[in-house]
Short mmCIF file of C-alpha atoms in Angstrom, two decimals:
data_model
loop_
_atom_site.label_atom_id
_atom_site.label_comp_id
_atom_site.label_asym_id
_atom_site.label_seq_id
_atom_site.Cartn_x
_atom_site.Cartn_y
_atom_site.Cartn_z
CA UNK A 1 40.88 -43.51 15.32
CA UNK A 2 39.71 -40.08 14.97
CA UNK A 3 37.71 -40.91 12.14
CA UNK A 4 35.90 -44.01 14.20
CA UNK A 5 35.28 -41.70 16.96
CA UNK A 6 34.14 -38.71 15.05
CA UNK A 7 31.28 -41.48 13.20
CA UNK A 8 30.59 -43.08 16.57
CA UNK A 9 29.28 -39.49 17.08
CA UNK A 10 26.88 -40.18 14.55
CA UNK A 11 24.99 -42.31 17.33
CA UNK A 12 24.32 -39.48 19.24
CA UNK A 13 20.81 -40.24 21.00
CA UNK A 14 20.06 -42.93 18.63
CA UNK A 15 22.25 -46.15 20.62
CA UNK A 16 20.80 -46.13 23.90
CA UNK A 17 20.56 -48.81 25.69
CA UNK A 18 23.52 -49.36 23.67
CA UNK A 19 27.53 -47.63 23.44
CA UNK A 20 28.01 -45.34 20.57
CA UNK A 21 30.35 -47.05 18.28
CA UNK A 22 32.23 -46.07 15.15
CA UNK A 23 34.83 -48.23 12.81
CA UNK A 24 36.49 -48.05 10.33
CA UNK A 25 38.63 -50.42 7.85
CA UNK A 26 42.14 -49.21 6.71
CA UNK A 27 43.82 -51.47 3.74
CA UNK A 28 46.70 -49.72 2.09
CA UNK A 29 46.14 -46.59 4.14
CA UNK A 30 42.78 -46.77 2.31
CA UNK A 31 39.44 -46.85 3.86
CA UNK A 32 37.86 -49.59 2.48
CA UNK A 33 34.84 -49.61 4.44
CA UNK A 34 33.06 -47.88 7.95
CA UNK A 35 30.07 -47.87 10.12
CA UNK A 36 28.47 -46.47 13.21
CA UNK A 37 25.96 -47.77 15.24
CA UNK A 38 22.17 -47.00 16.05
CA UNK A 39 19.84 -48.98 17.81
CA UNK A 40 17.47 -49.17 15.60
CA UNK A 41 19.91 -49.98 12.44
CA UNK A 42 20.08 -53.38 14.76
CA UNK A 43 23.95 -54.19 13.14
CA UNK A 44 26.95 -53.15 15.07
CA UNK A 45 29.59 -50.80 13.71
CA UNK A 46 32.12 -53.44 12.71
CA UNK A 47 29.33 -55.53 10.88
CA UNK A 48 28.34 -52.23 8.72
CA UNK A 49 32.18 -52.16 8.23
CA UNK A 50 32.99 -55.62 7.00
CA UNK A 51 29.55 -55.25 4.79
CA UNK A 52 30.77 -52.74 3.24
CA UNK A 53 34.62 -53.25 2.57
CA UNK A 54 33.27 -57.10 1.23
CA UNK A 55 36.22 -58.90 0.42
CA UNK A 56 38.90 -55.93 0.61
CA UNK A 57 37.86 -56.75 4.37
CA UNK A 58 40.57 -59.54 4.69
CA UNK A 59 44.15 -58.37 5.52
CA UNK A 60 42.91 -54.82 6.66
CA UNK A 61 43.28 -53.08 9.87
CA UNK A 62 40.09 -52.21 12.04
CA UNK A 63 39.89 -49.52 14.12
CA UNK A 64 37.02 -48.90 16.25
CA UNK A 65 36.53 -46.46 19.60
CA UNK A 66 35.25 -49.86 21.60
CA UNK A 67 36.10 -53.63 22.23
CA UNK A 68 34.36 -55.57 20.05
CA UNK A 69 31.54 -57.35 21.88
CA UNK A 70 31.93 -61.53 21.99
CA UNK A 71 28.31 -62.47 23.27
CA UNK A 72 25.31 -62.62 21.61
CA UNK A 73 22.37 -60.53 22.42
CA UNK A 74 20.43 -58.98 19.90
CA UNK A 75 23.06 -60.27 17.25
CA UNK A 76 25.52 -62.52 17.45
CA UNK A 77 29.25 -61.51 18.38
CA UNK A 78 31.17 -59.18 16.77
CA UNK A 79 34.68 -61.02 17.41
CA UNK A 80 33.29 -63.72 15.22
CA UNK A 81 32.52 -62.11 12.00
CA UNK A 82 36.01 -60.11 12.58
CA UNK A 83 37.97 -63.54 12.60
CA UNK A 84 36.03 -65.20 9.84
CA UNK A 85 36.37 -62.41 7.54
CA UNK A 86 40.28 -62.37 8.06
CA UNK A 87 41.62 -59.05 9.97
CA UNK A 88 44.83 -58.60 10.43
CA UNK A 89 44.84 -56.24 13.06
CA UNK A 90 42.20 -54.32 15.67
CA UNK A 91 42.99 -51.06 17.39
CA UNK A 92 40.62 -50.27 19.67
CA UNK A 93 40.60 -47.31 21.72
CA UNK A 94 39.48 -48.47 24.68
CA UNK A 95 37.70 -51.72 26.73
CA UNK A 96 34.19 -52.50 26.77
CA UNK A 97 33.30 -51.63 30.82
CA UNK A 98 30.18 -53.65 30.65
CA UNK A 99 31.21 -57.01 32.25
CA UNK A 100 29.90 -59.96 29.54
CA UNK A 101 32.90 -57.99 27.64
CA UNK A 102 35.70 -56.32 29.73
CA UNK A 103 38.80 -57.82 27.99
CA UNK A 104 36.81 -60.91 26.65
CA UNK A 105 36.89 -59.38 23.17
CA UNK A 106 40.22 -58.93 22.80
CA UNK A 107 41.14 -62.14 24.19
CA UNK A 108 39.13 -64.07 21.27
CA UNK A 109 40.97 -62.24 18.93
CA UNK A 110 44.10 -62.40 20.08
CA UNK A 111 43.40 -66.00 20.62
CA UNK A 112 42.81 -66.76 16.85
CA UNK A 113 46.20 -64.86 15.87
CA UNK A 114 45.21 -61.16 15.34
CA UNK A 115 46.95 -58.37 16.71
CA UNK A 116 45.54 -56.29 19.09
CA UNK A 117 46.08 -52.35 20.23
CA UNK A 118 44.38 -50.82 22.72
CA UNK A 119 44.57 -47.05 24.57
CA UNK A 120 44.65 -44.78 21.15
CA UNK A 121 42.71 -41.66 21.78
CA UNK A 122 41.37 -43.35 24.95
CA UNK A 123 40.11 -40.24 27.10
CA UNK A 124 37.99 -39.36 23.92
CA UNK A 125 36.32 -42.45 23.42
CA UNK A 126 36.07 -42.77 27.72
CA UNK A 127 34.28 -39.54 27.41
CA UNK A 128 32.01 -40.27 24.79
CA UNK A 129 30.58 -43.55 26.30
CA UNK A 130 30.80 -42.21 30.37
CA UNK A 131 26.82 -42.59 30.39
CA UNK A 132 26.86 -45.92 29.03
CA UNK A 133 29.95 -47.36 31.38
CA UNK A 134 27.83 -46.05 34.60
CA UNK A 135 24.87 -47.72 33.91
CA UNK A 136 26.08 -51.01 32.94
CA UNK A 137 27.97 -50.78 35.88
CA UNK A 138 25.73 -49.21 38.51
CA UNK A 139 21.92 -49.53 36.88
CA UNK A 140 22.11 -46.31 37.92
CA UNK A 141 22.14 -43.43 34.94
CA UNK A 142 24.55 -41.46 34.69
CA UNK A 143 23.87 -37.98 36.42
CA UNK A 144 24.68 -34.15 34.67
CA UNK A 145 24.17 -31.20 37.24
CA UNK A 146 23.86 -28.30 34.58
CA UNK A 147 23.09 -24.84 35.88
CA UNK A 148 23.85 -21.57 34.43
CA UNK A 149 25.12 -18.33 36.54
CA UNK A 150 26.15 -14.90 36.03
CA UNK A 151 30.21 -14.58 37.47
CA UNK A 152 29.03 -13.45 40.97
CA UNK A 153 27.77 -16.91 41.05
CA UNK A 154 23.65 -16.07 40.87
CA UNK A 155 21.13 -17.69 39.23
CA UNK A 156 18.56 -15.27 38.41
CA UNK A 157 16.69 -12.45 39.88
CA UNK A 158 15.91 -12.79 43.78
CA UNK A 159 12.80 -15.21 43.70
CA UNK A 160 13.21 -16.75 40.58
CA UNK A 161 15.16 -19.80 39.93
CA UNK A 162 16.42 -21.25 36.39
CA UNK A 163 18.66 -19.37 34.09
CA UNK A 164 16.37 -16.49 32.81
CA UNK A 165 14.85 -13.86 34.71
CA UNK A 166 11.28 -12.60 34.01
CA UNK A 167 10.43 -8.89 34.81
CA UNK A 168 7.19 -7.13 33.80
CA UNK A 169 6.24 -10.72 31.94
CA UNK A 170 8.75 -10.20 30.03
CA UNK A 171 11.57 -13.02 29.60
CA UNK A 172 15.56 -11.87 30.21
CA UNK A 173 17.86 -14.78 29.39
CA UNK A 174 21.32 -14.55 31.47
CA UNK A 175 23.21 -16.60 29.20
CA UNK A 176 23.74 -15.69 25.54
CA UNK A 177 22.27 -17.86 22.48
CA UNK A 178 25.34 -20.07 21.68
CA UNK A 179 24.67 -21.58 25.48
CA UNK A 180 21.14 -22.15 25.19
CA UNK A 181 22.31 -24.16 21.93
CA UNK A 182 24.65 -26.32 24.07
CA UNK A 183 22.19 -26.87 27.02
CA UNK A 184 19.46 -28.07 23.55
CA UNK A 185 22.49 -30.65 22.70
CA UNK A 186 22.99 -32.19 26.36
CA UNK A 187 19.25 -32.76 26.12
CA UNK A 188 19.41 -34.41 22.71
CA UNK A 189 22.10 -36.27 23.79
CA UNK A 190 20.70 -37.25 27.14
CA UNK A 191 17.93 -39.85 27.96
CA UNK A 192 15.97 -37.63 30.87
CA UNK A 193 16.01 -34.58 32.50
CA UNK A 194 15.26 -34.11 35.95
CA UNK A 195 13.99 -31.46 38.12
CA UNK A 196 12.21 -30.53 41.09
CA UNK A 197 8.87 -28.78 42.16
CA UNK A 198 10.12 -25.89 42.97
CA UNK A 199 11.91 -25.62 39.73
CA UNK A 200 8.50 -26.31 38.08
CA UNK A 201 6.88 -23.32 40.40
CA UNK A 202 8.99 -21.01 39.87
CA UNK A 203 9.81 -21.11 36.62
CA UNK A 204 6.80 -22.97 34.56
CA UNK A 205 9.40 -24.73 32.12
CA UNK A 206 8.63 -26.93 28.86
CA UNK A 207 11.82 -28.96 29.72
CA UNK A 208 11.75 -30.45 25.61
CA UNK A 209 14.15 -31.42 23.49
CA UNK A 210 14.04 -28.45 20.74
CA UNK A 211 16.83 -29.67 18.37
CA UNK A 212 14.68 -31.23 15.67
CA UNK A 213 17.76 -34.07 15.50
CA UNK A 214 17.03 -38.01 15.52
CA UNK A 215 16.25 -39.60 18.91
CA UNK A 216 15.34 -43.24 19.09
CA UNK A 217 13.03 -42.75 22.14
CA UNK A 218 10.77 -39.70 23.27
CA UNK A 219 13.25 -37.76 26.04
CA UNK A 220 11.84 -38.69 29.83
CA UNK A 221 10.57 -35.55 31.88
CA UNK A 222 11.02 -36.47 35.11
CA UNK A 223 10.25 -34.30 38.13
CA UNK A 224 10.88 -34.79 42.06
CA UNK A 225 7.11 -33.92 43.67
CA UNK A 226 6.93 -35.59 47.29
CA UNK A 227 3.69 -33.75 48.26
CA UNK A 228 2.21 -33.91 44.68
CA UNK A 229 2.32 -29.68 44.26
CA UNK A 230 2.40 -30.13 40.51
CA UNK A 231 -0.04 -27.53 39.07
CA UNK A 232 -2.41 -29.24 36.43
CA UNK A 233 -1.93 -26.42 33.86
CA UNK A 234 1.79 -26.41 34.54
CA UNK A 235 3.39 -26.40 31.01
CA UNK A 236 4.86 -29.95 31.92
CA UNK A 237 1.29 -31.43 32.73
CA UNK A 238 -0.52 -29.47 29.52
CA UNK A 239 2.18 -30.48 26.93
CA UNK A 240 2.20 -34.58 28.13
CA UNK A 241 -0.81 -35.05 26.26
CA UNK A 242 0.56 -32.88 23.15
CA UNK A 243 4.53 -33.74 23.20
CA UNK A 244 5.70 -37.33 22.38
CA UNK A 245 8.12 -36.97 25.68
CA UNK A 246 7.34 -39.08 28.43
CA UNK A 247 6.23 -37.27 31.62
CA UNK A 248 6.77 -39.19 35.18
CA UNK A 249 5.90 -37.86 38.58
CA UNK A 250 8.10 -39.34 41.61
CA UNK A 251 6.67 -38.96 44.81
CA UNK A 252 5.91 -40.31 48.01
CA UNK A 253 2.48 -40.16 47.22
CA UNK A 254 -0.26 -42.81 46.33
CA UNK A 255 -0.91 -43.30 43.13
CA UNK A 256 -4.21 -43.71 43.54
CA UNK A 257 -4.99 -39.99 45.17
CA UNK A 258 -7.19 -37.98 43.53
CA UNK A 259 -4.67 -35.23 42.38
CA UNK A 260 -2.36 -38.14 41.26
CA UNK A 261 -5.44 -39.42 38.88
CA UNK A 262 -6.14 -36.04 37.43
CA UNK A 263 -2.53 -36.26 36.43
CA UNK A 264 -2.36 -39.56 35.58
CA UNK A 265 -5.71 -38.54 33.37
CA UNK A 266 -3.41 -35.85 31.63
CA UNK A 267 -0.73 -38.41 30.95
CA UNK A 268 1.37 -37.61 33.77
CA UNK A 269 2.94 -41.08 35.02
CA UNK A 270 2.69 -40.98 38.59
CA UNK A 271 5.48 -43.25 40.46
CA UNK A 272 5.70 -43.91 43.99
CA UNK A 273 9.12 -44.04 45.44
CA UNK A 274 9.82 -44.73 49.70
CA UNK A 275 10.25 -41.59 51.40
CA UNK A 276 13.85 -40.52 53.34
CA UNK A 277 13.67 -37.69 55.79
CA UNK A 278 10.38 -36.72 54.51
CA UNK A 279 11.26 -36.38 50.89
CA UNK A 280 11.74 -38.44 48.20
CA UNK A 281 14.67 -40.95 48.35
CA UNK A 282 16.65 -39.47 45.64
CA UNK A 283 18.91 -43.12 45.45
CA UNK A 284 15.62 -44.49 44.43
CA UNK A 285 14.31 -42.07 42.09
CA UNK A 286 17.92 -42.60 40.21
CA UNK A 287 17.14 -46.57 40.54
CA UNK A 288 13.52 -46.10 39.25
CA UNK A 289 15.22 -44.63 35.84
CA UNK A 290 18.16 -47.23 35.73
CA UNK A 291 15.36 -49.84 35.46
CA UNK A 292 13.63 -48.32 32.93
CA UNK A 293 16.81 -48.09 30.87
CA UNK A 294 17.11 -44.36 31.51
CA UNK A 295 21.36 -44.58 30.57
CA UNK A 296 21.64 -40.92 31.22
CA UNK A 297 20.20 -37.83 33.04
CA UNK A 298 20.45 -33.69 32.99
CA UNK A 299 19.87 -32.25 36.01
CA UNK A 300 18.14 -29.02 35.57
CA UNK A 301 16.95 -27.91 39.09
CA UNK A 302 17.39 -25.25 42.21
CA UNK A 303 19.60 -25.14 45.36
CA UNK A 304 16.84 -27.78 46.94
CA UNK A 305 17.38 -30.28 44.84
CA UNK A 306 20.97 -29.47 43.57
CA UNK A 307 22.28 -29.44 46.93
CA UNK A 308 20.45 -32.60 47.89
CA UNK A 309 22.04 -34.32 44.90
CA UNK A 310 25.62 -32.91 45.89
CA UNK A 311 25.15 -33.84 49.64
CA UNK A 312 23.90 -37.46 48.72
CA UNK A 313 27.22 -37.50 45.90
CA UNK A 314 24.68 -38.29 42.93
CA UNK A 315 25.78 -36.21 40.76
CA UNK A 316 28.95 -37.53 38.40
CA UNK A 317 29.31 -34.36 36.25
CA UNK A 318 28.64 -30.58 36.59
CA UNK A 319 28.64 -28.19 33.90
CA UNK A 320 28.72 -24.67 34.99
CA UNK A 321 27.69 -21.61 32.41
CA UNK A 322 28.91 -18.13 33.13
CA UNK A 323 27.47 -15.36 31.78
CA UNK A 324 29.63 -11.98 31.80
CA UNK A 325 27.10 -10.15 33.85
CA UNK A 326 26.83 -9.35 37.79
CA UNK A 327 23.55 -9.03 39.48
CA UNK A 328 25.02 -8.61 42.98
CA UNK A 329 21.92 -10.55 44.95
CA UNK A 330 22.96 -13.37 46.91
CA UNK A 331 21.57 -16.80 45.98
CA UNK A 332 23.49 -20.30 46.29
CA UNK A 333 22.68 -21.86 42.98
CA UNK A 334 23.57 -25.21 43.62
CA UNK A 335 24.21 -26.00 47.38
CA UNK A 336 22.11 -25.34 50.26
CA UNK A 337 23.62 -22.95 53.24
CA UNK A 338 25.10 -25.45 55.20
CA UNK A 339 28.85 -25.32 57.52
CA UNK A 340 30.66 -28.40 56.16
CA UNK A 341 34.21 -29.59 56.17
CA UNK A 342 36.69 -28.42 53.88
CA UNK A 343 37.40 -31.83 53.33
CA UNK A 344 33.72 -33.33 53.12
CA UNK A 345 32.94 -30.87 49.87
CA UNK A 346 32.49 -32.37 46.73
CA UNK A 347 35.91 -31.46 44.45
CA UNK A 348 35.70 -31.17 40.72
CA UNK A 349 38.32 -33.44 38.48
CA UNK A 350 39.29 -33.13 35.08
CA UNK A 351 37.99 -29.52 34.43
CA UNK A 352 37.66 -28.37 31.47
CA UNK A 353 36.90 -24.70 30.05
CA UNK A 354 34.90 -23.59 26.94
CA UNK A 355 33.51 -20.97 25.40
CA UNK A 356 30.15 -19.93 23.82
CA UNK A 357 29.41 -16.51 22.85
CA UNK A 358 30.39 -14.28 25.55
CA UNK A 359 29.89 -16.72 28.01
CA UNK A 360 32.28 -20.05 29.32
CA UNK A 361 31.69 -22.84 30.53
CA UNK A 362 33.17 -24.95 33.63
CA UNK A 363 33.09 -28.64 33.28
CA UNK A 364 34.53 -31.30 35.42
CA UNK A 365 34.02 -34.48 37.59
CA UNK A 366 32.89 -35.68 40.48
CA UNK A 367 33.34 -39.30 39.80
CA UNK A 368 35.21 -41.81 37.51
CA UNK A 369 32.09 -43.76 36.11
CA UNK A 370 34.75 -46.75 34.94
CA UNK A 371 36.07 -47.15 38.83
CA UNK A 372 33.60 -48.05 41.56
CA UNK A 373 32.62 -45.25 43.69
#
């Protein structure tokens, strides 16, 4: 099961719409064939498997870090070419939360005399698909507040928001190299990222994808602008003529305003969304991505919009990097100054600690994306 998971890994920004899956036939405690899915490789895992194992394929074991699907959609089901090509056995790590499946899988195979394990290594392979099991569940994507702090909790430098601060045009980085790696991978591995105006502002960002790895699709830039503030030689708006990611402006705007056709002119997507309060209804803006088969979304933003996410409970995960320094300002990075219940403030589950450098990192949940909530 490790092994399934560990090449399920392998799909890393290249499955979406899709699950990553991995799997891996075992015959004589030998592998006799695996696979790992991509989107554009069109065959699931377990096909890729079976292809490859050929006729050592019948009496083996599969093991796979998802339910094998039993509908047809862009191919035809899995549980059928597992049955005709004569498996013994499936271990599976977890069920398929996307409801044509949920349990249907295992029921067909079961149902045609092959045995069936489920729960090995399940948190891991939970954890790997959480974006995918939200969305199918929700059309909603799943949501990643990242922010990075020194340990008295600041973001940057009074006046400027992000995690860098800029003095005398030159550019101070709190956090140390290894977690400006790890923020690059959430991006890779994430379908958007999402920030606000003021984010945009104050800090001019690229927002890109700078791994160089495989994507199947260019990664969204998507930016919260109710009054349409967006500078037009704002790095975003320069680089959506020059970068293959997508740029899309969601505001309460019309789209048919002259600022919103100089941006639209500069490949700026501008998208309208109903206003709340004023501002843009944040529930929306998350709908306007689910429908566009955005599966999963890195919050990189201020206290406006982070604590507007938090105080609408948006946000399913938050990951927290600490950098060993103290600036001794006071700033609330990611909630607004507000008096609120003990008991009405958003608790962290399943946290988890890690390091990078000489920095850590906090991570932990808000939600379980396979419950409702």
């Amino acid at each position: 099961m490790a092994r399934a998971i560990l090449l399920a890994h392998r799909g890393i920004a290249q499955t979406h719409p899709n699950p990553m899956v991995g799997a891996i036939l075992v015959k004589n405690d030998q592998s006799v064939g695996e696979g790992f899915h991509t989107y554009a490789g069109l065959k699931h895992a377990e096909i890729i498997a079976l292809e490859k194992a050929g006729g050592d394929a019948r009496g083996s074991t599969l093991y796979l870090n998802l339910e094998p699907c039993c509908h047809a959609g862009r191919t035809g089901p899995c549980t059928q070419a597992i049955i005709e090509a004569g498996i013994k056995r499936v271990v599976a790590a977890m069920q398929d939360p996307n409801p044509k499946v949920a349990g249907r899988g295992f029921r067909a195979l079961r149902n045609a005399g092959i045995e069936v394990s489920v729960g090995i290594r399940e948190e891991d392979a939970r954890r790997l698909n959480e974006a995918f099991a939200k969305w199918i569940r929700t059309g909603t994507p799943f949501v990643t507040l990242k922010t990075a702090l020194t340990l008295d909790g600041q973001i940057a430098a009074t006046g400027v928001r992000g995690a860098r601060s800029k003095r005398g045009g030159s550019t101070t980085w709190i956090t140390s190299p290894e977690s400006r790696e790890e923020v690059q991978r959430l991006r890779h591995a994430s379908d958007a990222l999402l920030t606000g105006i003021g984010t945009v502002l104050a800090d001019n960002p690229r927002m890109t994808d700078r791994t160089n790895l495989p994507r199947r699709r260019p990664l969204v830039r998507a930016i919260v602008d109710s009054r349409l503030r967006m500078p037009l030689a704002s790095k975003i708006v320069t680089g959506a003529a020059t970068f293959t990611d997508s740029v899309i402006l969601l505001t309460t705007q019309p789209a048919t305003s002259a600022k919103a056709r100089q941006l639209s002119k500069r490949g700026v997507e501008i998208v309208r969304v109903r206003a709340r309060n004023g501002r843009v209804d944040l529930r929306e803006v998350l709908r306007e991505l689910g429908r566009r088969e955005i599966v999963s979304v890195v919050l990189e933003a201020g206290s406006a919009l982070n604590g507007a996410m938090l105080d609408e409970n948006l946000a399913d995960k938050m990951i927290l990097f600490y950098a060993p320094r103290v600036l001794g300002s006071v700033t609330i990075p990611v909630a607004r100054h507000r008096a609120r219940p003990i008991g009405k403030i958003p608790m962290l589950n399943n946290i988890t600690l890690r390091r990078f450098g000489p920095d850590f990192a906090v991570e932990g949940y808000f939600h379980d994306v396979y419950r409702n909530h």
